[in-house]
């Protein structure tokens, strides 16, 4: 009897391990909005749902780093759901205060951009698995707006 239970456990564990899971990628990070309180950067994240039912996203956590320092971090609670058997494009708004940008003057002054590393965690509630987090990371450069960009 014990041998039969072990085989059943192994069978279920093998099926769960080989089950398809949602996949995600960061497709773009760009300047969003410039205001008195800071700058907003917009990250576009494409998430593919292989299941025939929609999946609720519990939260999106983010950390934006520049020059090895964290310049913004936070979470977006309950951003919606993933469409069934389809790709969903998520918008992640990351706000950076002007005071932090001032501390990055050395990096900005050289080429008028910010070298960044964006780390995201998409936590969703999957049937049979429970909460499942997809970690994402992307490095790149964000060009800052010039006075000409702001006025025209």
Short mmCIF file of C-alpha atoms in Angstrom, two decimals, residues 26-34 39-44 64 92-95 116 118 138 141-145:
data_model
loop_
_atom_site.label_atom_id
_atom_site.label_comp_id
_atom_site.label_asym_id
_atom_site.label_seq_id
_atom_site.Cartn_x
_atom_site.Cartn_y
_atom_site.Cartn_z
CA UNK A 26 9.78 43.51 -19.87
CA UNK A 27 9.27 44.94 -23.36
CA UNK A 28 9.99 48.64 -22.75
CA UNK A 29 11.00 51.17 -20.11
CA UNK A 30 10.44 54.80 -21.04
CA UNK A 31 9.93 58.25 -19.61
CA UNK A 32 6.29 58.66 -18.65
CA UNK A 33 5.46 61.95 -16.98
CA UNK A 34 7.50 64.85 -15.64
CA UNK A 39 9.48 61.85 -12.82
CA UNK A 40 7.41 58.80 -13.67
CA UNK A 41 8.89 55.99 -15.72
CA UNK A 42 6.60 53.52 -17.44
CA UNK A 43 7.56 49.89 -17.85
CA UNK A 44 5.61 47.68 -20.25
CA UNK A 64 14.56 50.68 -9.81
CA UNK A 92 4.02 49.52 -14.33
CA UNK A 93 4.45 53.15 -13.25
CA UNK A 94 7.62 53.86 -11.26
CA UNK A 95 7.84 57.29 -9.62
CA UNK A 116 19.17 51.69 -14.70
CA UNK A 118 14.66 47.43 -13.10
CA UNK A 138 16.24 44.48 -17.22
CA UNK A 141 19.50 53.57 -20.28
CA UNK A 142 16.66 56.05 -19.93
CA UNK A 143 17.17 59.32 -21.80
CA UNK A 144 16.14 62.34 -19.79
CA UNK A 145 14.04 65.07 -21.42
#
